[in-house]
Amino acid sequence: MLPTENRLRRREEFATAVRRGRRAGRPLLVVHLRSGATDPHAPGESAPPTRAGFVVSKAVGGAVVRNKVKRRLRHLIRERLVQLPPGSLVVVRALPGAGDADHAQLARDLDTALQRLLGGGAR
């Protein structure tokens, strides 16, 4: 389970990540990342937590399939939160093929997209 302080909940937060962040697409998912805009050297400022949200539409499958995909994505992103800059907003949007994909395929696509967004991969 993803801790409460690491969840995106409000529509405005999702919109900020999608509209103002960078995007990396893969065959199974699209990842939007809005890096934290806080100054780590400012006195008295504690770094806000990185927060993540998920978008899984009906195109992925029925309710059972969508919930399974969301559970897998939550588990995967929880393990990768430490790689992301503090205060970042991450939105993971599952594409229709994600419903048929296994855990390893989702992990591979998520890792590749995050590496590209964090500057580790070529476009």
Short mmCIF file of C-alpha atoms in Angstrom, two decimals, residues 6-95:
data_model
loop_
_atom_site.label_atom_id
_atom_site.label_comp_id
_atom_site.label_asym_id
_atom_site.label_seq_id
_atom_site.Cartn_x
_atom_site.Cartn_y
_atom_site.Cartn_z
CA ASN A 6 2.63 9.87 -0.92
CA ARG A 7 -0.75 9.86 -2.69
CA LEU A 8 -2.11 12.35 -5.16
CA ARG A 9 -5.76 12.94 -4.35
CA ARG A 10 -6.97 16.23 -5.79
CA ARG A 11 -7.80 16.90 -9.41
CA GLU A 12 -5.58 20.01 -9.40
CA GLU A 13 -2.55 17.93 -8.41
CA PHE A 14 -3.15 15.50 -11.26
CA ALA A 15 -3.63 18.41 -13.68
CA THR A 16 -0.40 20.08 -12.54
CA ALA A 17 1.62 16.91 -13.06
CA VAL A 18 0.11 16.23 -16.49
CA ARG A 19 0.14 19.79 -17.86
CA ARG A 20 3.35 21.18 -16.38
CA GLY A 21 5.43 18.04 -16.06
CA ARG A 22 7.50 16.01 -18.46
CA ARG A 23 6.11 12.88 -20.11
CA ALA A 24 7.58 9.54 -21.10
CA GLY A 25 5.51 6.98 -22.97
CA ARG A 26 5.94 3.24 -23.10
CA PRO A 27 3.80 0.52 -24.69
CA LEU A 28 1.90 -0.21 -21.45
CA LEU A 29 1.88 3.14 -19.67
CA VAL A 30 2.63 6.86 -19.78
CA VAL A 31 4.42 8.53 -16.87
CA HIS A 32 4.08 12.26 -16.15
CA LEU A 33 6.63 13.78 -13.76
CA ARG A 34 6.54 17.28 -12.29
CA SER A 35 9.80 17.74 -10.40
CA GLY A 36 9.73 19.39 -6.99
CA ALA A 37 10.11 23.16 -7.19
CA THR A 38 11.41 23.71 -3.67
CA ASP A 39 14.89 25.01 -2.86
CA PRO A 40 16.68 22.33 -0.81
CA HIS A 41 19.04 24.96 0.65
CA ALA A 42 16.36 27.31 1.96
CA PRO A 43 16.54 27.60 5.75
CA GLY A 44 13.78 25.93 7.73
CA GLU A 45 12.30 24.27 4.67
CA SER A 46 11.58 20.57 4.95
CA ALA A 47 11.30 18.75 1.66
CA PRO A 48 7.70 17.78 0.86
CA PRO A 49 7.15 14.11 0.07
CA THR A 50 7.02 12.79 -3.46
CA ARG A 51 3.42 11.99 -4.37
CA ALA A 52 2.01 9.63 -6.99
CA GLY A 53 -1.36 9.07 -8.60
CA PHE A 54 -2.74 6.59 -11.11
CA VAL A 55 -5.15 6.82 -14.03
CA VAL A 56 -6.60 3.53 -15.24
CA SER A 57 -9.49 3.95 -17.65
CA LYS A 58 -12.16 1.50 -18.73
CA ALA A 59 -10.16 0.88 -21.90
CA VAL A 60 -7.79 -1.22 -19.76
CA GLY A 61 -10.55 -3.64 -18.79
CA GLY A 62 -13.33 -4.28 -16.34
CA ALA A 63 -13.29 -3.22 -12.70
CA VAL A 64 -11.38 -6.29 -11.52
CA VAL A 65 -8.66 -5.80 -14.14
CA ARG A 66 -8.40 -2.05 -13.48
CA ASN A 67 -8.04 -2.59 -9.74
CA LYS A 68 -5.40 -5.27 -10.30
CA VAL A 69 -3.41 -2.89 -12.52
CA LYS A 70 -3.69 -0.09 -9.93
CA ARG A 71 -2.52 -2.40 -7.13
CA ARG A 72 0.49 -3.49 -9.18
CA LEU A 73 1.38 0.08 -10.11
CA ARG A 74 1.07 1.27 -6.49
CA HIS A 75 3.41 -1.49 -5.38
CA LEU A 76 5.93 -0.67 -8.11
CA ILE A 77 5.95 3.09 -7.53
CA ARG A 78 6.28 2.67 -3.76
CA GLU A 79 9.63 0.93 -4.30
CA ARG A 80 10.81 3.73 -6.62
CA LEU A 81 9.80 6.84 -4.65
CA VAL A 82 13.31 7.23 -3.22
CA GLN A 83 14.70 7.70 -6.76
CA LEU A 84 12.52 10.75 -7.39
CA PRO A 85 13.30 14.32 -6.29
CA PRO A 86 11.51 15.46 -3.09
CA GLY A 87 8.24 17.26 -3.78
CA SER A 88 7.73 15.64 -7.16
CA LEU A 89 4.31 14.79 -8.54
CA VAL A 90 4.04 11.58 -10.56
CA VAL A 91 1.02 10.44 -12.56
CA VAL A 92 1.10 6.97 -14.10
CA ARG A 93 -1.52 6.45 -16.81
CA ALA A 94 -2.12 2.84 -17.80
CA LEU A 95 -2.72 2.12 -21.48
#
